[in-house]
mmCIF file of C-alpha atoms and ligand atoms in Angstrom:
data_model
loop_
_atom_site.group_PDB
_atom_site.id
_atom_site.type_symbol
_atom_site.label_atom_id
_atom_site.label_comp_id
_atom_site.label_asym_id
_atom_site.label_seq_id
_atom_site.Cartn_x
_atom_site.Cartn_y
_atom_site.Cartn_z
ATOM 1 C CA UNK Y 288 -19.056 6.201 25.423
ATOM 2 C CA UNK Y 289 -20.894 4.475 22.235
ATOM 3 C CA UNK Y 290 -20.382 0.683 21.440
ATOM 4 C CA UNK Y 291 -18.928 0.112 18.077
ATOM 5 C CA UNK Y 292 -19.508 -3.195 16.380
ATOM 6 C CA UNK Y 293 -18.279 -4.689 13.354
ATOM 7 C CA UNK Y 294 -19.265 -7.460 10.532
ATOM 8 C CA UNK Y 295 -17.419 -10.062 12.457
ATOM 9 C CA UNK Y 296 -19.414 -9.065 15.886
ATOM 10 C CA UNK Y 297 -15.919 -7.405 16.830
ATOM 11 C CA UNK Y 298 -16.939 -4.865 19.325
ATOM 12 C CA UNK Y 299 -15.214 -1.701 20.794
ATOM 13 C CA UNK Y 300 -16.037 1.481 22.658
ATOM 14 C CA UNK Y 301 -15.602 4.801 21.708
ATOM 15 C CA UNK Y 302 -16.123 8.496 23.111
ATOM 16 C CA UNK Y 303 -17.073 11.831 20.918
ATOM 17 C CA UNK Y 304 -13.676 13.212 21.399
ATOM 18 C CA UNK Y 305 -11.608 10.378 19.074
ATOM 19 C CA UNK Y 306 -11.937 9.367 15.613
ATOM 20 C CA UNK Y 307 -13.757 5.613 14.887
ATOM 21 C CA UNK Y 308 -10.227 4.298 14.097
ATOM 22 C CA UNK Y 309 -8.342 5.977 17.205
ATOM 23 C CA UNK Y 310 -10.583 4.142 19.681
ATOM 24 C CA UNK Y 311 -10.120 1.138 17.555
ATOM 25 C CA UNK Y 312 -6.457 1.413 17.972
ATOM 26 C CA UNK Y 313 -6.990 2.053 22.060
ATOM 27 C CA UNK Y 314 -9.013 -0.991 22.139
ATOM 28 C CA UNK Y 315 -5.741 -2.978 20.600
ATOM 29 C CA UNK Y 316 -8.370 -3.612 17.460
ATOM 30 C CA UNK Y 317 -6.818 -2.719 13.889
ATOM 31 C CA UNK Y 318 -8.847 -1.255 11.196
ATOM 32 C CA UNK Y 319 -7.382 -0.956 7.708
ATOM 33 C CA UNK Y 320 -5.780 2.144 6.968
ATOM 34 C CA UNK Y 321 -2.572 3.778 5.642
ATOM 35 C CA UNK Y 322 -2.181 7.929 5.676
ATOM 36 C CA UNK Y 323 -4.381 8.259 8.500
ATOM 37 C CA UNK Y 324 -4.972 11.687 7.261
ATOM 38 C CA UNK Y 325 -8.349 11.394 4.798
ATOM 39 C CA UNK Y 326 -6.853 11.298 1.815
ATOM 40 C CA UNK Y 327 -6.108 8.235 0.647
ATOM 41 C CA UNK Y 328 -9.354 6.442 1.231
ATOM 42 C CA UNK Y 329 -8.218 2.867 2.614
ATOM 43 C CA UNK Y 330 -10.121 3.511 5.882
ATOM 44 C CA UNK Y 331 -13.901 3.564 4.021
ATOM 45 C CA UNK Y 332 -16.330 1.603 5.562
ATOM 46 C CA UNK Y 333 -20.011 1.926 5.372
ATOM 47 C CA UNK Y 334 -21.822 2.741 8.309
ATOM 48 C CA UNK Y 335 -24.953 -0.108 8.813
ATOM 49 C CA UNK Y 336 -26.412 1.773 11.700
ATOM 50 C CA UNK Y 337 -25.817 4.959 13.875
ATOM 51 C CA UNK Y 338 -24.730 8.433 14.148
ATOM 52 C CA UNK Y 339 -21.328 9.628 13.305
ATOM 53 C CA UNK Y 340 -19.784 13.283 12.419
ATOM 54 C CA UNK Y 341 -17.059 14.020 9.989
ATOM 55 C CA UNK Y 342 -14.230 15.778 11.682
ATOM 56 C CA UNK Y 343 -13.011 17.946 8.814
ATOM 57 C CA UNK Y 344 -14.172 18.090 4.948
ATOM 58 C CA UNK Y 345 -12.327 15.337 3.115
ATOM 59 C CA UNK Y 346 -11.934 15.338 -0.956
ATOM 60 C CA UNK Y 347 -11.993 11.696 -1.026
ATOM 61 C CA UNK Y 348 -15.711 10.718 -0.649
ATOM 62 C CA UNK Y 349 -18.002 11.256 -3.589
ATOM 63 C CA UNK Y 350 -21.317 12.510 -2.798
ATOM 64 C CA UNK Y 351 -23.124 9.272 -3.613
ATOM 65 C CA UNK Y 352 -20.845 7.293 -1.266
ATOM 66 C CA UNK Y 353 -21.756 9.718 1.566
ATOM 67 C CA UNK Y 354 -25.174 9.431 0.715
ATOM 68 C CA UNK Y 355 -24.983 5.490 0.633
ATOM 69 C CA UNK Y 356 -23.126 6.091 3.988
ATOM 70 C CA UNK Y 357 -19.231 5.160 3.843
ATOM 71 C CA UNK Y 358 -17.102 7.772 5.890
ATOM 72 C CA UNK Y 359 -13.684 6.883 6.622
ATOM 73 C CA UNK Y 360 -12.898 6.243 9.739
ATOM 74 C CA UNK Y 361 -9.889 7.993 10.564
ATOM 75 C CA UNK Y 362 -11.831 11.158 10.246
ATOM 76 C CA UNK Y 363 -14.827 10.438 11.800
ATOM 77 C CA UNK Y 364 -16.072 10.207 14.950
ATOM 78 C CA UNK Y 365 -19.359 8.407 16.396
ATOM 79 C CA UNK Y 366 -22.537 10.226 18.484
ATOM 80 C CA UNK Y 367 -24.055 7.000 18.598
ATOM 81 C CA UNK Y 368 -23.418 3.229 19.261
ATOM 82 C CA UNK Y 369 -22.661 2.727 15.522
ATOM 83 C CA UNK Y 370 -22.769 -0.677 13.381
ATOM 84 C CA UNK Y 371 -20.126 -0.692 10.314
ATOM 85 C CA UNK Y 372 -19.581 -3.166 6.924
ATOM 86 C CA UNK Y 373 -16.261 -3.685 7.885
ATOM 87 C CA UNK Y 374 -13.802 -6.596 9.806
ATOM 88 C CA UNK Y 375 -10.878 -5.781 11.767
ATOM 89 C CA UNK Y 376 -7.668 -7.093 10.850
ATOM 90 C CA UNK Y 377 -8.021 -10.624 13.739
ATOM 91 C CA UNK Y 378 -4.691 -11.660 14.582
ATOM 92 C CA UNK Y 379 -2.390 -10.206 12.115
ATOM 93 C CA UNK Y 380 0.432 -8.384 14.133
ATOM 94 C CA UNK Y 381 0.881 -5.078 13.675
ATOM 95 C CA UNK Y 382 4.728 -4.045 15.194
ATOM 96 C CA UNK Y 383 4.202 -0.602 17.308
ATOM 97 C CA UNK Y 384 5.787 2.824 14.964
ATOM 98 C CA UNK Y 385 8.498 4.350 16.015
ATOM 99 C CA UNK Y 386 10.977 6.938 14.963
ATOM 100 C CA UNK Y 387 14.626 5.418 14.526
ATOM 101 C CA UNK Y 388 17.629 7.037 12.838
ATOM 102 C CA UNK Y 389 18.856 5.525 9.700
ATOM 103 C CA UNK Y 390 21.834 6.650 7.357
ATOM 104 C CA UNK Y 391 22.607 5.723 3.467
ATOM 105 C CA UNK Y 392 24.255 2.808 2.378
ATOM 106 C CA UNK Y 393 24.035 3.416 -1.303
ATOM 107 C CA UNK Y 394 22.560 4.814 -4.265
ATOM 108 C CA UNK Y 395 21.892 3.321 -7.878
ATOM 109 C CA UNK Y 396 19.813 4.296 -10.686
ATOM 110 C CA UNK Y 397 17.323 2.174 -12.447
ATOM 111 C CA UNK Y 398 15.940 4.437 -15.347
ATOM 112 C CA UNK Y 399 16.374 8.101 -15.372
ATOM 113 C CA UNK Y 400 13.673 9.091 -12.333
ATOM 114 C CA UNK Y 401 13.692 5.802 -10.324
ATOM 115 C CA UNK Y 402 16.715 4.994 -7.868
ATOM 116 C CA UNK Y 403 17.200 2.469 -5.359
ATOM 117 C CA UNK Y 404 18.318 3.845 -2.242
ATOM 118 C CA UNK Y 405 19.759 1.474 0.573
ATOM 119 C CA UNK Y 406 19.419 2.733 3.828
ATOM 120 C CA UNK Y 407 20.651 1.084 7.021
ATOM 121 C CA UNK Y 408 19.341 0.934 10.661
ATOM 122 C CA UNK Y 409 21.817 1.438 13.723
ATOM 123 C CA UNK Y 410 22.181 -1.892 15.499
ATOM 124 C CA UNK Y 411 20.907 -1.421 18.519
ATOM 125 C CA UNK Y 412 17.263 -0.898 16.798
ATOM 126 C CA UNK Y 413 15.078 -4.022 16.204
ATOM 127 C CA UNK Y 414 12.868 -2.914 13.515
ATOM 128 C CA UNK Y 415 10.155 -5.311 12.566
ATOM 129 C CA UNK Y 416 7.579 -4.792 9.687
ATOM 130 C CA UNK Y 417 4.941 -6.467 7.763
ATOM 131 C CA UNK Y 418 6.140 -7.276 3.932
ATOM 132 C CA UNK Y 419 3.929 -4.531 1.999
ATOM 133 C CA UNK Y 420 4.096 -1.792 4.732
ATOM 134 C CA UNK Y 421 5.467 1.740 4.140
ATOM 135 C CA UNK Y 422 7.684 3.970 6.531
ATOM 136 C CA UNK Y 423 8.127 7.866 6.770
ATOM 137 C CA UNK Y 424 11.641 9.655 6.032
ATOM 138 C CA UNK Y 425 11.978 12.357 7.695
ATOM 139 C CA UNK Y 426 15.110 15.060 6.577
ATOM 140 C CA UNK Y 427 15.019 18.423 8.313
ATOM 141 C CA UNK Y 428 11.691 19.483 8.621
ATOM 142 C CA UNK Y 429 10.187 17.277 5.499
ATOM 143 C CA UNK Y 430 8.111 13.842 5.784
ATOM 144 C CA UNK Y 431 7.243 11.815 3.047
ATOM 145 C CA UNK Y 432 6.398 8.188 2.590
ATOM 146 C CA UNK Y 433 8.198 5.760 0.731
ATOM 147 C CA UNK Y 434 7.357 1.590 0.872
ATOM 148 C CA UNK Y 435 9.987 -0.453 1.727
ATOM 149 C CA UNK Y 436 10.920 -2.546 -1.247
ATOM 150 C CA UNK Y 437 13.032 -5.242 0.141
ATOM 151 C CA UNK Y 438 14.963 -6.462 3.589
ATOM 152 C CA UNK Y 439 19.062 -6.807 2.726
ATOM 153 C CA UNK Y 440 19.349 -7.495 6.434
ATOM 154 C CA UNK Y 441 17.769 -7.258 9.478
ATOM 155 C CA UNK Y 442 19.380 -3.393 9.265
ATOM 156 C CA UNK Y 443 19.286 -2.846 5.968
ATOM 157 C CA UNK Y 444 16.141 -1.808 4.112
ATOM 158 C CA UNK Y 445 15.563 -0.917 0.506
ATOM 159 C CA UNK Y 446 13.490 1.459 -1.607
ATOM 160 C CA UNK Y 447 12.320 2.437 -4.839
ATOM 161 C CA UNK Y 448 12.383 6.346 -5.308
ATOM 162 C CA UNK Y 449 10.632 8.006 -7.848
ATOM 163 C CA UNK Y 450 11.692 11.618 -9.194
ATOM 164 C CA UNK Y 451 8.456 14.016 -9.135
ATOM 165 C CA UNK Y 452 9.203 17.624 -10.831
ATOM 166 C CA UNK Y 453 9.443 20.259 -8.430
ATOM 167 C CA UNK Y 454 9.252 17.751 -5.402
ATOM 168 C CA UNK Y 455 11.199 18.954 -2.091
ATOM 169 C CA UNK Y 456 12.312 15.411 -1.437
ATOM 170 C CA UNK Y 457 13.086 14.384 -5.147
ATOM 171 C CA UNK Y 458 15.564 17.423 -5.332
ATOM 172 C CA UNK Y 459 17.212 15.962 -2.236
ATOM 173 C CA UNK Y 460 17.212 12.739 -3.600
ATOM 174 C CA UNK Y 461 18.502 13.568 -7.177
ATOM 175 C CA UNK Y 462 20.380 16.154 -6.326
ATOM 176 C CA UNK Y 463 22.285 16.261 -2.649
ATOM 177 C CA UNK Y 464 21.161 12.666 -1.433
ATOM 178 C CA UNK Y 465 24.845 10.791 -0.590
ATOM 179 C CA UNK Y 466 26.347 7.623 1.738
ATOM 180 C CA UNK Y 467 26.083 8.481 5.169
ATOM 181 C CA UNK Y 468 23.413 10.783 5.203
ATOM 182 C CA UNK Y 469 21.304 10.759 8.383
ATOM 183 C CA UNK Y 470 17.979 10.652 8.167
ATOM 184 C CA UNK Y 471 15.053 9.796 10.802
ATOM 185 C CA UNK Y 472 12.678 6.962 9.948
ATOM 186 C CA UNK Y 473 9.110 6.556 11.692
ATOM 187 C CA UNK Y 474 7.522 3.318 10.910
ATOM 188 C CA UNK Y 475 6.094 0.464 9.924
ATOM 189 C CA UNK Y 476 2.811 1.860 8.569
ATOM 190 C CA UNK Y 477 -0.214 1.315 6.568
ATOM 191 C CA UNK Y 478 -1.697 -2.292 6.153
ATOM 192 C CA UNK Y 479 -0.956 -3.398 2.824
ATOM 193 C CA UNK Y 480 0.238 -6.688 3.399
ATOM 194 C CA UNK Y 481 -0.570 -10.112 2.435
ATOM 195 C CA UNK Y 482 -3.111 -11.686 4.239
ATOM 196 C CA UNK Y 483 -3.761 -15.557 3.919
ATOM 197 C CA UNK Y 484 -7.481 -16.334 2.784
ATOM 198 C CA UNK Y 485 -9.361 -19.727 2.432
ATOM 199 C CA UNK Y 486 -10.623 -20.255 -0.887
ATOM 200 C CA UNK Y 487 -8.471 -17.992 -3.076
ATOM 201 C CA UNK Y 488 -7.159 -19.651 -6.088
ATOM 202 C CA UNK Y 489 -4.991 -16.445 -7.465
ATOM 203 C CA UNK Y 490 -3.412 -13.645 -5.648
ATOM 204 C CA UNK Y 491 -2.883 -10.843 -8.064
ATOM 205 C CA UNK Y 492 -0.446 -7.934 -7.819
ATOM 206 C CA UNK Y 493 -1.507 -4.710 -9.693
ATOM 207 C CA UNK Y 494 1.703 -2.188 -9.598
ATOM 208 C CA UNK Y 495 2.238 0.716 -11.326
ATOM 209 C CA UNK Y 496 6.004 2.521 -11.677
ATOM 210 C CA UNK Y 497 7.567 2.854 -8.043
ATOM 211 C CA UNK Y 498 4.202 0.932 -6.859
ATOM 212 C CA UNK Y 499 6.037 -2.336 -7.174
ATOM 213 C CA UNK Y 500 7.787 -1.904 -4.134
ATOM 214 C CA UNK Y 501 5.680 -2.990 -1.538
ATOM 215 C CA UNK Y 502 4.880 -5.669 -3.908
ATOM 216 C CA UNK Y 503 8.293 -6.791 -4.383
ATOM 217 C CA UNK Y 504 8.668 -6.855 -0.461
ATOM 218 C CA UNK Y 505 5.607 -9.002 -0.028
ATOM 219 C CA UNK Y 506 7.227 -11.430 -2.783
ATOM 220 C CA UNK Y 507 10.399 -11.472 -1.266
ATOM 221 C CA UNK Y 508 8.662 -12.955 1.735
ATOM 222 C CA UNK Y 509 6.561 -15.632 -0.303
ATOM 223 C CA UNK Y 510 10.211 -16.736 -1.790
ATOM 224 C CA UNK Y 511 11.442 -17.278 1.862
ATOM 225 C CA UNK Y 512 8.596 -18.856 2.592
ATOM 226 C CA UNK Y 513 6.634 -20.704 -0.117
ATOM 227 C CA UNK Y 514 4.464 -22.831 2.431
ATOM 228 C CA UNK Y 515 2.622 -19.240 2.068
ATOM 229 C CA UNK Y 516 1.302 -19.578 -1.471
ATOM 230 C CA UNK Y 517 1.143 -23.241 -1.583
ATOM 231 C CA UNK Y 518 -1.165 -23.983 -4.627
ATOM 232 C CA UNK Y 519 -2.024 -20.454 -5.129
ATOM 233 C CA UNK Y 520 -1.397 -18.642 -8.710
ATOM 234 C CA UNK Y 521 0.859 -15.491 -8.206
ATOM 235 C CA UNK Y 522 0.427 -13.172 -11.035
ATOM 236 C CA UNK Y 523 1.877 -8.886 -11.679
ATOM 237 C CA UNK Y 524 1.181 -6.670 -13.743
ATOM 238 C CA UNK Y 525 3.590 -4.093 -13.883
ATOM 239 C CA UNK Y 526 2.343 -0.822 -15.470
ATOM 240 C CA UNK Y 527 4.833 1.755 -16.682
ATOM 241 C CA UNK Y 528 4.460 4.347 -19.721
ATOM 242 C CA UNK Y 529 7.152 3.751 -21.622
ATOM 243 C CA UNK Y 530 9.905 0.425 -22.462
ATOM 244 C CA UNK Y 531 12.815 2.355 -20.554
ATOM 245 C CA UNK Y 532 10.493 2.632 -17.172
ATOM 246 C CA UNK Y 533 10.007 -0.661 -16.836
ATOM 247 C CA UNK Y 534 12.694 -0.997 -14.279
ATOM 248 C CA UNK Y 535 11.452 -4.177 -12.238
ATOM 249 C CA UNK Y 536 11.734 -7.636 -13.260
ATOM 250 C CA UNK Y 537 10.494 -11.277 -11.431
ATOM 251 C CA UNK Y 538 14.147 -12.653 -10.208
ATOM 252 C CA UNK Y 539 12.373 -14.953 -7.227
ATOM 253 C CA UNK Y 540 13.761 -18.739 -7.772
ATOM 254 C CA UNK Y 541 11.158 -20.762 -5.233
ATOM 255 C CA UNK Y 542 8.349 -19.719 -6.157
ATOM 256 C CA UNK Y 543 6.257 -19.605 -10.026
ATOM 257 C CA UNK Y 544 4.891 -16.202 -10.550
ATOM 258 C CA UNK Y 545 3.446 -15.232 -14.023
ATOM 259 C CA UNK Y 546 4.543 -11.765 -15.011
ATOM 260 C CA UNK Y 547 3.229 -9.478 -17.254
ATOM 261 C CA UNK Y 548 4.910 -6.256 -18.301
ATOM 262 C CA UNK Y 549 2.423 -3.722 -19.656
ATOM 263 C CA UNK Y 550 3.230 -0.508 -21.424
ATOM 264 C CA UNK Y 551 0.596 2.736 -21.945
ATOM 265 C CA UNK Y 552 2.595 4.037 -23.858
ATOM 266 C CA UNK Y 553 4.591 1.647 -26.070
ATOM 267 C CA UNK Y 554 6.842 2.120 -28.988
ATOM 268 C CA UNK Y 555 6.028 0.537 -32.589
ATOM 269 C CA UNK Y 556 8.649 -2.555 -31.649
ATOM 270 C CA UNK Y 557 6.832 -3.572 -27.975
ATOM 271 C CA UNK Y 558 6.041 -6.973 -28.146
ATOM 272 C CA UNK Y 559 4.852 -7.482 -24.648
ATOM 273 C CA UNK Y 560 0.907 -6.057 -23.836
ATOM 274 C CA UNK Y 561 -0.219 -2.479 -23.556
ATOM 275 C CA UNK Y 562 -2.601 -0.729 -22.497
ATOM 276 C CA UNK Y 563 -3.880 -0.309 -18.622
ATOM 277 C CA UNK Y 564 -3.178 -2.898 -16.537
ATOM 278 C CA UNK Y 565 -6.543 -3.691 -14.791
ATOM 279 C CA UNK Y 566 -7.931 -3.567 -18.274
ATOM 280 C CA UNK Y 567 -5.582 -6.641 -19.002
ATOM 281 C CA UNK Y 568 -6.407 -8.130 -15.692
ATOM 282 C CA UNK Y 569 -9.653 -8.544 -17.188
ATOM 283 C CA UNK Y 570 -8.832 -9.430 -20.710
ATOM 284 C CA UNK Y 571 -7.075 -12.283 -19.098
ATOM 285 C CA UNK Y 572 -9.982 -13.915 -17.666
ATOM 286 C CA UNK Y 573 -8.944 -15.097 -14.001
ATOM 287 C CA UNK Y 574 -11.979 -16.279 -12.058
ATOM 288 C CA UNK Y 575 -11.806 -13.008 -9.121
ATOM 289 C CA UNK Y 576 -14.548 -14.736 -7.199
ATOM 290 C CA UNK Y 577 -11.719 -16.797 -6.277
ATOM 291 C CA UNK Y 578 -8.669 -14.239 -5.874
ATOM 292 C CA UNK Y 579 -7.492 -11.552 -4.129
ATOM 293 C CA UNK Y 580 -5.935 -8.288 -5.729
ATOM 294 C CA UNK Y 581 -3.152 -6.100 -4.204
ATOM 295 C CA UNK Y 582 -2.842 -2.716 -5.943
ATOM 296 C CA UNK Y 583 -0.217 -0.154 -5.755
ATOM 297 C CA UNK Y 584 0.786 2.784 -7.559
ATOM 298 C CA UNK Y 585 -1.173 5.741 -8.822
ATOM 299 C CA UNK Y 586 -4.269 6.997 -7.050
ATOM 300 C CA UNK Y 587 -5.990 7.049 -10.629
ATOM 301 C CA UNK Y 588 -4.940 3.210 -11.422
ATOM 302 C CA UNK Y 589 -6.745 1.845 -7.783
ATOM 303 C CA UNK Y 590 -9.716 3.533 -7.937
ATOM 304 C CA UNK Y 591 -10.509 2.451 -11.493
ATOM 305 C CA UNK Y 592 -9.171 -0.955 -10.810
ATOM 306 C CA UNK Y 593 -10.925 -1.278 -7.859
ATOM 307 C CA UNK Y 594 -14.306 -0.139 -9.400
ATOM 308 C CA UNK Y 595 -13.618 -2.156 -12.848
ATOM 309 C CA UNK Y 596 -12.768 -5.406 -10.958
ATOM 310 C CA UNK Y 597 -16.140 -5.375 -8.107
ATOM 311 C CA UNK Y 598 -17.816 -5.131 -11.331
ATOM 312 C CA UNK Y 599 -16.325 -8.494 -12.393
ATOM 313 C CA UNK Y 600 -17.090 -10.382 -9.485
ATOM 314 C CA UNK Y 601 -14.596 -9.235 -7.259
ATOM 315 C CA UNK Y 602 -15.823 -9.382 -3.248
ATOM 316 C CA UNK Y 603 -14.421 -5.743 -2.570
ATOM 317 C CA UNK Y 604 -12.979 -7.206 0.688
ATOM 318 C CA UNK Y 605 -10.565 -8.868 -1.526
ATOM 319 C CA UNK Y 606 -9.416 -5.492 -3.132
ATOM 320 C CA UNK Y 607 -6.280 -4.020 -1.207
ATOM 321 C CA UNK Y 608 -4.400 -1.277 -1.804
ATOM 322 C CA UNK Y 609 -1.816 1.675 -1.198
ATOM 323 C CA UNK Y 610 -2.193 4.831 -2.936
ATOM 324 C CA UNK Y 611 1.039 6.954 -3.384
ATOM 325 C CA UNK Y 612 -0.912 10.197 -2.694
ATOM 326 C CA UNK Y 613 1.195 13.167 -2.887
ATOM 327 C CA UNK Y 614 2.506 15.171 0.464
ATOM 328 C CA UNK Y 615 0.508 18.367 0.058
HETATM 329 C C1 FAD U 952 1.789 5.214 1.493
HETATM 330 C C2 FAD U 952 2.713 5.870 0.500
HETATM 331 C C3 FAD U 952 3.808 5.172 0.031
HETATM 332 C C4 FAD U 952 4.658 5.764 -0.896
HETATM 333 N N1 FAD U 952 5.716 5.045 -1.371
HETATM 334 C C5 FAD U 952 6.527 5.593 -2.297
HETATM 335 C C6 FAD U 952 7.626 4.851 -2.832
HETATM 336 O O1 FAD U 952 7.880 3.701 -2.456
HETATM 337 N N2 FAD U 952 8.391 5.453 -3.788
HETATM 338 C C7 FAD U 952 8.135 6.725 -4.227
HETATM 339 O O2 FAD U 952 8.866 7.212 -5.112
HETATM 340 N N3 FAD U 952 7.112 7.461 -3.727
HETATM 341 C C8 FAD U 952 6.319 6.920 -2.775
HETATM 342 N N4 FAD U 952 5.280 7.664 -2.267
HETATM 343 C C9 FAD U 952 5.138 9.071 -2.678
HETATM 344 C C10 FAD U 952 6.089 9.924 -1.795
HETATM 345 O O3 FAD U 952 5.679 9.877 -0.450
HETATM 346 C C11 FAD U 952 6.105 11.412 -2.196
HETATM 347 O O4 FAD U 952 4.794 11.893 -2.282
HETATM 348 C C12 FAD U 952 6.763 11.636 -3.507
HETATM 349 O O5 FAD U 952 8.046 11.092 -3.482
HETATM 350 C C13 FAD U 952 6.878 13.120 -3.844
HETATM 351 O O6 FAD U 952 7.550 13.783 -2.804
HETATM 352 P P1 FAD U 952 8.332 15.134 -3.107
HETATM 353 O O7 FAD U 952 8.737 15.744 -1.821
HETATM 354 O O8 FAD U 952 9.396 14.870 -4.107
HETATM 355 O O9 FAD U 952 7.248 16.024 -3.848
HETATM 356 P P2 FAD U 952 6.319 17.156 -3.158
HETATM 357 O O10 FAD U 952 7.164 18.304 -2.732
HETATM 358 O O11 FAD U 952 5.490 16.508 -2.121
HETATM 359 O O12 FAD U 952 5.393 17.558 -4.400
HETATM 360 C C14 FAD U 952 5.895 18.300 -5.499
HETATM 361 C C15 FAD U 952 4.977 18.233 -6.710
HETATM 362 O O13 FAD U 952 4.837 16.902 -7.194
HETATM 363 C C16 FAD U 952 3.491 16.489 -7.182
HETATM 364 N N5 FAD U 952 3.434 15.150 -6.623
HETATM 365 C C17 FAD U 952 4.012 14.766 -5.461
HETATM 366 N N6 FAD U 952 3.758 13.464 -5.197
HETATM 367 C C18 FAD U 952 2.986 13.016 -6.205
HETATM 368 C C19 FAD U 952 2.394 11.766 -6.477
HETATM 369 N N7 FAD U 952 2.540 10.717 -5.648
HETATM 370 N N8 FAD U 952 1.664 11.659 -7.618
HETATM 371 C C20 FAD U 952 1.506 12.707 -8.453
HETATM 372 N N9 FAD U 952 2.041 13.943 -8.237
HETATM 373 C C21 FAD U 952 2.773 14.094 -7.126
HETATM 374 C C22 FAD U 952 2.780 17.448 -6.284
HETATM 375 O O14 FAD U 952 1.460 17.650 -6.691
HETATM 376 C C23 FAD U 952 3.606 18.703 -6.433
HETATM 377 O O15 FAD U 952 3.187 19.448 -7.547
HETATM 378 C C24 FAD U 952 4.419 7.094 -1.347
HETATM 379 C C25 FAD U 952 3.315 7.810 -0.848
HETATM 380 C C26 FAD U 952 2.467 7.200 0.060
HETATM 381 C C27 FAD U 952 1.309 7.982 0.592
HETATM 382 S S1 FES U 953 -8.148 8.195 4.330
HETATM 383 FE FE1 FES U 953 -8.133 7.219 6.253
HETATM 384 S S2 FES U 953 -6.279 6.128 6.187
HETATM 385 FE FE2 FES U 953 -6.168 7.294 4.367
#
């Protein structure tokens, strides 16, 4: 067994046969994370001291970064006592996965590939999540992840679902998806949720096209509960490529959020911003010494955010995010 110890003097024991995060998990100690399956990159830590293995090639890791030592640590595994840059999550509570039935309650459109699907839980299941967290549906023998976008009840949870050409679940959901449909639903997972820091002046949201989701749930919970954000700024950016995409819109009542639309690719009679949306994050000027950042959306949009705002000032451990990676 090698000792594992973290920036915060956290400390944890793990054997050669279990990856960095699995013993972390064992030892009831929560590491960030969300596919669990090296490829979306929110388990990378940099390793200060020790030995550690990789347990099969990733294509998330540049070069450099292995060289400057970051692995992630849900596929790694230590032959050492090992040191890593990294805190665990302290007391937030993470609610235990599990798989749970769920049928359809309803489907709407919101622009030609987005719908909103409403999908409700049996009532003998207690379901608990963290605002921000994702779940898998499961139909026949296909998984895929989807973020839960907002609570309607305790048993009713909704989602924003995006149409991807040629995608086994989009046909499903364009094309056969109806009321009553049983699915299976294993969840909550991932850690994207808010997490209350001392000193932060802004907490920004960064969410491209379905990406808003988890971002919407998160906001959903700051309007039941404003205490939260109490003299915090809340500002979005809400990336889409063209006016008719731009399906989301701030409705919250109790709390002030400033919210900024932002095309790529916007017609001649756009009279909101365009462009990229980190790129505006910047152009705007908010002091990110002092804020915190929540991105979600495209892989492409949080790694160049994520690089373009540390470069501003940003302390990386104030950069979260959830990448909508694709299934295969
Ligand atoms: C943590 C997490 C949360 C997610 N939350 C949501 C959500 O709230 N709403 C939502 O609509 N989707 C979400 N996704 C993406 C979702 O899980 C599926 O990947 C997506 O819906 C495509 O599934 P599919 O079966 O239709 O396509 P697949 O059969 O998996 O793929 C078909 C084709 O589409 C391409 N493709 C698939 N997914 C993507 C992608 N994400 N980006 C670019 N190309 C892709 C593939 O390369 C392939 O060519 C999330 C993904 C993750 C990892
Ligand atoms: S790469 Fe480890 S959680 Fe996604």
């Amino acid at each position: 067994m090698y000792s594992i110890k973290l920036r915060n003097n956290t400390t944890f024991t793990a054997s050669d046969n279990e990856t960095i995060f699995e013993a972390a998990k064992k030892n009831n100690i929560h590491l960030e994370h969300s596919c669990l399956k090296a490829r979306c990159s929110a388990c990378k830590v940099k390793v200060v001291d020790g030995e550690t293995e990789v347990i099969e090639n990733d294509l998330i890791l540049s070069n450099n970064e292995r060289k400057e030592g970051y692995i992630l640590s849900c596929n790694t595994k230590a032959l050492s006592d090992v040191i890593l840059d990294i805190e665990d999550l302290g007391n937030i509570e993470l609610f235990e996965s599990k798989i749970v039935p769920a049928k359809i309650n309803a489907i709407d459109k919101l622009t030609d590939d987005v719908i909103q699907v409403e999908l409700r839980l049996p009532p003998t299941v207690n379901f608990k999540f963290n605002p921000g967290q994702y779940i898998n549906l499961i139909k026949g023998t296909t998984k895929r992840s989807y973020s839960i976008a907002e609570v309607r009840t305790d048993k009713t949870l909704v989602f924003y679902i995006k149409n991807y050409e040629s995608g086994v679940m989009s046909k499903y959901w364009f094309n056969e998806a109806k009321p009553n449909d049983l699915l299976r639903m294993e969840g909550p997972l991932g850690t994207f949720f808010y997490r209350p820091k001392e000193n932060i002046e802004n907490i920004i949201f960064l969410g491209t096209g379905t990406g808003i989701a988890p971002i919407n749930a998160i906001l959903q919970n700051f309007d039941q509960n404003p205490q939260l954000i109490e003299g915090k700024n809340i500002i979005i950016y809400f990336g889409a490529r063209f006016e008719k995409d731009l399906f989301w819109t701030n409705s919250f009542k109790n709390i002030n959020i400033k919210f900024i639309p932002v095309l790529s690719k916007p017609c001649a009679s756009w009279k909101g911003e365009s462009g990229y949306i980190q790129d505006l994050l910047i152009k705007d000027q908010y002091n990110l010494v002092f804020s915190q950042v929540f991105a979600c959306g495209s892989d492409q949009m949080i790694k160049s955010a994520k690089q373009l705002l540390i470069q501003h000032q940003l302390d990386e451990m104030n950069f979260y995010s959830d990448a909508f990676i694709c299934s295969n």
